[in-house]
PDB file of C-alpha atoms in Angstrom:
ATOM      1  CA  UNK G   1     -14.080   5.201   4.651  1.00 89.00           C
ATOM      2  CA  UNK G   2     -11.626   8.144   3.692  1.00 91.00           C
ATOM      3  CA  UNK G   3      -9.015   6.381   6.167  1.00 93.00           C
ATOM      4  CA  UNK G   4      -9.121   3.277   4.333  1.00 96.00           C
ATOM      5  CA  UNK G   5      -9.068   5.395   0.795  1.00 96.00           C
ATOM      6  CA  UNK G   6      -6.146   6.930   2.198  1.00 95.00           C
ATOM      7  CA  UNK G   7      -4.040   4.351   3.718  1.00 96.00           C
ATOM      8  CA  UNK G   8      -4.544   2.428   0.476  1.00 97.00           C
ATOM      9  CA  UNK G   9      -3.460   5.196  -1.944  1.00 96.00           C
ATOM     10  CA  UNK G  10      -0.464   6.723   0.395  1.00 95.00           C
ATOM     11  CA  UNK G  11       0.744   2.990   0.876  1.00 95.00           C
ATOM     12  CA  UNK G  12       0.600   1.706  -2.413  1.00 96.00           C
ATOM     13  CA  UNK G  13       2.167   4.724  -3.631  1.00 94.00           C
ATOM     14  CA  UNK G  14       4.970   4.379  -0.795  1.00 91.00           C
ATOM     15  CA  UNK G  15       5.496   0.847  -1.819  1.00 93.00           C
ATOM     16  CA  UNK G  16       5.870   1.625  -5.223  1.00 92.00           C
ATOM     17  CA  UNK G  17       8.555   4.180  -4.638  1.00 89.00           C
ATOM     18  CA  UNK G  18      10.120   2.719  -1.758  1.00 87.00           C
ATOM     19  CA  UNK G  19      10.684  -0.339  -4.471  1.00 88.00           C
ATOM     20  CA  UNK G  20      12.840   2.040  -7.068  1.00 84.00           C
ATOM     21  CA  UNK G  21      15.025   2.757  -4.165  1.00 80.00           C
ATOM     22  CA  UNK G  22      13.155   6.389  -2.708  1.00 77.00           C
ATOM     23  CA  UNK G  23      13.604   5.966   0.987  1.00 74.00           C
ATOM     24  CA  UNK G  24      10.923   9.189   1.662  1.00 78.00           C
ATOM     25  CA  UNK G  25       8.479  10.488  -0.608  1.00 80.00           C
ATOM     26  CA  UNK G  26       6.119  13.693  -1.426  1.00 74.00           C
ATOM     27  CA  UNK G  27       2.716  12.708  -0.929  1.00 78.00           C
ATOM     28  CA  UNK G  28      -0.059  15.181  -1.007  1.00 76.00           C
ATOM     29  CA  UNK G  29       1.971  17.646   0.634  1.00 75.00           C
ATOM     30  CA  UNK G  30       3.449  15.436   3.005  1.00 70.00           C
ATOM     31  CA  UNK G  31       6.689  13.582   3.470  1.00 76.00           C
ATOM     32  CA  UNK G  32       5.971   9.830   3.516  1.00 73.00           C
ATOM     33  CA  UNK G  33       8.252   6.770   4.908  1.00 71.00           C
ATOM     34  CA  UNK G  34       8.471   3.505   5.939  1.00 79.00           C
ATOM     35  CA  UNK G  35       6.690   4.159   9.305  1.00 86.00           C
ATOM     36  CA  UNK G  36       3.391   6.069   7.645  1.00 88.00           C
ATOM     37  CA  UNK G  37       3.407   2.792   5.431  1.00 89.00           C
ATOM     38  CA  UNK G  38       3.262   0.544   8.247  1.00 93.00           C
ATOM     39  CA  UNK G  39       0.863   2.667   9.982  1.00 94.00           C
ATOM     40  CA  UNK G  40      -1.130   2.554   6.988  1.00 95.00           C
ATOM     41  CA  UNK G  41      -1.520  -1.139   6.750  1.00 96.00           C
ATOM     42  CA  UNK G  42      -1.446  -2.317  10.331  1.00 97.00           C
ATOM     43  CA  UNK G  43      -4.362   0.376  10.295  1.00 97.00           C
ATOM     44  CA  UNK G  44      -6.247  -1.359   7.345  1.00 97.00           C
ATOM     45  CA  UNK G  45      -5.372  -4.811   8.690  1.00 97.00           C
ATOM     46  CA  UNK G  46      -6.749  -4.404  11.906  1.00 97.00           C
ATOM     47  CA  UNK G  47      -9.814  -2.743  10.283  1.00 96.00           C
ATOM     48  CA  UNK G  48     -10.462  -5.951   8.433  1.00 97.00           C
ATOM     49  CA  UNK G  49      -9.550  -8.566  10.828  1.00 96.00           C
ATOM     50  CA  UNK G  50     -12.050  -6.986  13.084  1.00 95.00           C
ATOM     51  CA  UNK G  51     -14.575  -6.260  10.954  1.00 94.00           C
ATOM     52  CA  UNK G  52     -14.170  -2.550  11.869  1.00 93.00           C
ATOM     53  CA  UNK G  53     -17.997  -0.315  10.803  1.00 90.00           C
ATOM     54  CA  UNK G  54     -16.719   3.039   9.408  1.00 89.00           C
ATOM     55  CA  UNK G  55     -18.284   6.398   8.568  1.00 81.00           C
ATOM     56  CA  UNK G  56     -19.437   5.998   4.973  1.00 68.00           C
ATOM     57  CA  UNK G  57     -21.181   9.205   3.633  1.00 61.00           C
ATOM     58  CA  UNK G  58     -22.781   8.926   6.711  1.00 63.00           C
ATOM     59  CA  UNK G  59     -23.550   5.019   6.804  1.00 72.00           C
ATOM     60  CA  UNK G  60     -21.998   2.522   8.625  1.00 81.00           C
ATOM     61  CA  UNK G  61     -20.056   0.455   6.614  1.00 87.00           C
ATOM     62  CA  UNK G  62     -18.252  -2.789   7.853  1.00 91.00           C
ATOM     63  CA  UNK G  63     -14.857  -3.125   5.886  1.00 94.00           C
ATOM     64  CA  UNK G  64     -14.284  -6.455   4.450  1.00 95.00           C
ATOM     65  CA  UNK G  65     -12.167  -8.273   1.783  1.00 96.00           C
ATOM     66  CA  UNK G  66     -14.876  -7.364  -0.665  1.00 96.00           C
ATOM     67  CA  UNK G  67     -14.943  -3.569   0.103  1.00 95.00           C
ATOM     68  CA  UNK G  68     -11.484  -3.475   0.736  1.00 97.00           C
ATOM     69  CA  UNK G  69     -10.579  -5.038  -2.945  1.00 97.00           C
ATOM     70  CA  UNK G  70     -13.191  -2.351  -4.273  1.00 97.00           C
ATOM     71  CA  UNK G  71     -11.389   0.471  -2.540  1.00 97.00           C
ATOM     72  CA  UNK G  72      -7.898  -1.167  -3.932  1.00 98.00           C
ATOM     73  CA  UNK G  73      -9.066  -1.063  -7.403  1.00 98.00           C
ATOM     74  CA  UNK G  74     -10.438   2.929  -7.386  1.00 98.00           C
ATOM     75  CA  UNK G  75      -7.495   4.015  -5.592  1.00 98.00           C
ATOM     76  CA  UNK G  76      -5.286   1.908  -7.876  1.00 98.00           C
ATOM     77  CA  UNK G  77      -7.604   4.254 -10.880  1.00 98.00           C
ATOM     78  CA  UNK G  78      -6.682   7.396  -8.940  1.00 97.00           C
ATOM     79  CA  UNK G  79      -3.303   6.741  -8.921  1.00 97.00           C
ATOM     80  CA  UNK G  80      -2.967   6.053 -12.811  1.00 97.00           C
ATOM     81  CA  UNK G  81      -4.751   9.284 -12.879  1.00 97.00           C
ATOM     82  CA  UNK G  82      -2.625  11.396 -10.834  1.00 96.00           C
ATOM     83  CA  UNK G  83       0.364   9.998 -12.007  1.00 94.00           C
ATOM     84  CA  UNK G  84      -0.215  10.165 -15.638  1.00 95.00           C
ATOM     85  CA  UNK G  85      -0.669   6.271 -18.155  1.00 94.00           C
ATOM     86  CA  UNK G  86       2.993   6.170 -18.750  1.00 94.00           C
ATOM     87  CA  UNK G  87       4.879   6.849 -15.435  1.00 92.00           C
ATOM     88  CA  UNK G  88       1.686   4.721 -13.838  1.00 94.00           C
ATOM     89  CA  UNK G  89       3.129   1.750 -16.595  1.00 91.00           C
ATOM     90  CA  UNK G  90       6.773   2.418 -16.035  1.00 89.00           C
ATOM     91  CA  UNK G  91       7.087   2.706 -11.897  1.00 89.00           C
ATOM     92  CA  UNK G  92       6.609  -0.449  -9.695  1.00 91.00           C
ATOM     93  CA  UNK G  93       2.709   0.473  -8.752  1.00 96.00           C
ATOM     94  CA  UNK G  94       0.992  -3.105  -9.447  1.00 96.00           C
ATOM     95  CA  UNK G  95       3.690  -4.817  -7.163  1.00 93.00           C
ATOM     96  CA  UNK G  96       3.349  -2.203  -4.842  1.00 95.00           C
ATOM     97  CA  UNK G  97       0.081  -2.844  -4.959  1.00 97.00           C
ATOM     98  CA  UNK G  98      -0.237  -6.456  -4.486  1.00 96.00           C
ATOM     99  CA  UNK G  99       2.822  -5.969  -1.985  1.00 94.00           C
ATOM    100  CA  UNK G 100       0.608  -3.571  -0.076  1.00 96.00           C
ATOM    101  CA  UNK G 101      -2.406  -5.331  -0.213  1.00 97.00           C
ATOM    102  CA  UNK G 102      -1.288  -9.134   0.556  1.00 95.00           C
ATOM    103  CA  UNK G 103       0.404  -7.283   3.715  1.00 94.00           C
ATOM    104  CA  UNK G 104      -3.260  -5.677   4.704  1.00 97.00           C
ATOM    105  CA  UNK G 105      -5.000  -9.248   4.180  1.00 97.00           C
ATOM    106  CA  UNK G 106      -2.616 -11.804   5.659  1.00 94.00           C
ATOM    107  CA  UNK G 107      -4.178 -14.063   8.581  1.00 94.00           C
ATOM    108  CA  UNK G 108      -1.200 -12.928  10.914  1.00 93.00           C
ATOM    109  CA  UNK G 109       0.370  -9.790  10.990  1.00 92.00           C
ATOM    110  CA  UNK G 110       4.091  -8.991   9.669  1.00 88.00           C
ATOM    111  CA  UNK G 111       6.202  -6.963  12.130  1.00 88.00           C
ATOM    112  CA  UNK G 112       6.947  -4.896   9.414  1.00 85.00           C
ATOM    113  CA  UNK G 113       6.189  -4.342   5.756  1.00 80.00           C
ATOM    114  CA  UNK G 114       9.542  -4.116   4.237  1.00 76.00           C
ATOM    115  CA  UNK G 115      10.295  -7.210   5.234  1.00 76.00           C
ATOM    116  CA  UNK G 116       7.929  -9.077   2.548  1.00 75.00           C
ATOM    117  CA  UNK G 117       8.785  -6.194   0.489  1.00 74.00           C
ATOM    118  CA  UNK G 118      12.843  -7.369   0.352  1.00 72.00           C
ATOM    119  CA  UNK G 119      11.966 -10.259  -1.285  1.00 72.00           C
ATOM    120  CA  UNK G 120      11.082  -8.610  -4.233  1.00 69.00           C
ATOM    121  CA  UNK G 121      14.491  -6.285  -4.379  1.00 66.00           C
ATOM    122  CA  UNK G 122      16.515  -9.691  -3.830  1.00 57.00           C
ATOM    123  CA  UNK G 123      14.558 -11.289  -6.497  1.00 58.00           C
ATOM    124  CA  UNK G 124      14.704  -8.712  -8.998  1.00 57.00           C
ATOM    125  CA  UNK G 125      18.080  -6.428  -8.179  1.00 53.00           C
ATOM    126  CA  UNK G 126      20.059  -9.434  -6.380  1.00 51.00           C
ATOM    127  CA  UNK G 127      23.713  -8.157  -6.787  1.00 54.00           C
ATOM    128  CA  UNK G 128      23.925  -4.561  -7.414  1.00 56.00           C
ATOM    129  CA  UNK G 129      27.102  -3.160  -6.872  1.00 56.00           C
ATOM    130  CA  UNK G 130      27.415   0.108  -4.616  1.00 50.00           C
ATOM    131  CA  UNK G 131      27.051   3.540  -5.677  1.00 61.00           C
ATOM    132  CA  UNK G 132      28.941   4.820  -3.555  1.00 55.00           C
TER     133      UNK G 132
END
């Protein structure tokens, strides 16, 4: 189960960044990108299409929708947590989070997570002028 836990939290947290425009990101003392996203929820996706049993305090437990929305809403808890009420209500982490976790429960798999996640920079930054 501390896979799934994991995936969840890193991805969602990912996402959320990765939506303000951070290309890599400081995660639990580890530099995070678009590939350990997509790891992360091809990973959980395959573990719920199949029906995978993991090692839960040593039970087998199958992961389904059910336990994976459970594991959703603690990690989406942990993450207020960490990151403190205010900078949990001011960053992009429920959109990340129903990015991440509509990407983990489709019926087919996306080649790659960013590409659902576009939509949402197109939608909600469509002509921003370069920085540069």
């Amino acid at each position: 189960m501390e896979g799934l836990r994991w995936n969840t939290c890193v991805g969602i947290q990912y996402v959320a960044s990765w939506l303000t425009g951070t290309g890599s990101v400081p995660l639990y003392d580890l530099m995070e990108d678009t590939a350990t996203v997509d790891f992360s929820r091809v990973q959980n996706w395959q573990w719920l299409k199949y029906r995978v049993e993991l090692d839960g305090d040593g039970l087998g437990v199958k992961v389904n929708r059910e336990r994976f929305g459970r594991v959703v809403e603690e990690e989406m808890a942990r993450i207020e947590n960490e990151a403190g009420k205010e900078k949990f209500e001011k960053g992009m982490y429920e959109e990340a989070c129903k990015i991440f976790t509509r990407q983990c429960t489709f019926p087919t798999l996306d080649d790659f997570l960013t590409l659902d996640a576009y939509n949402h920079i197109v939608i909600h930054h469509p002509r921003e002028t370069s920085k540069l």
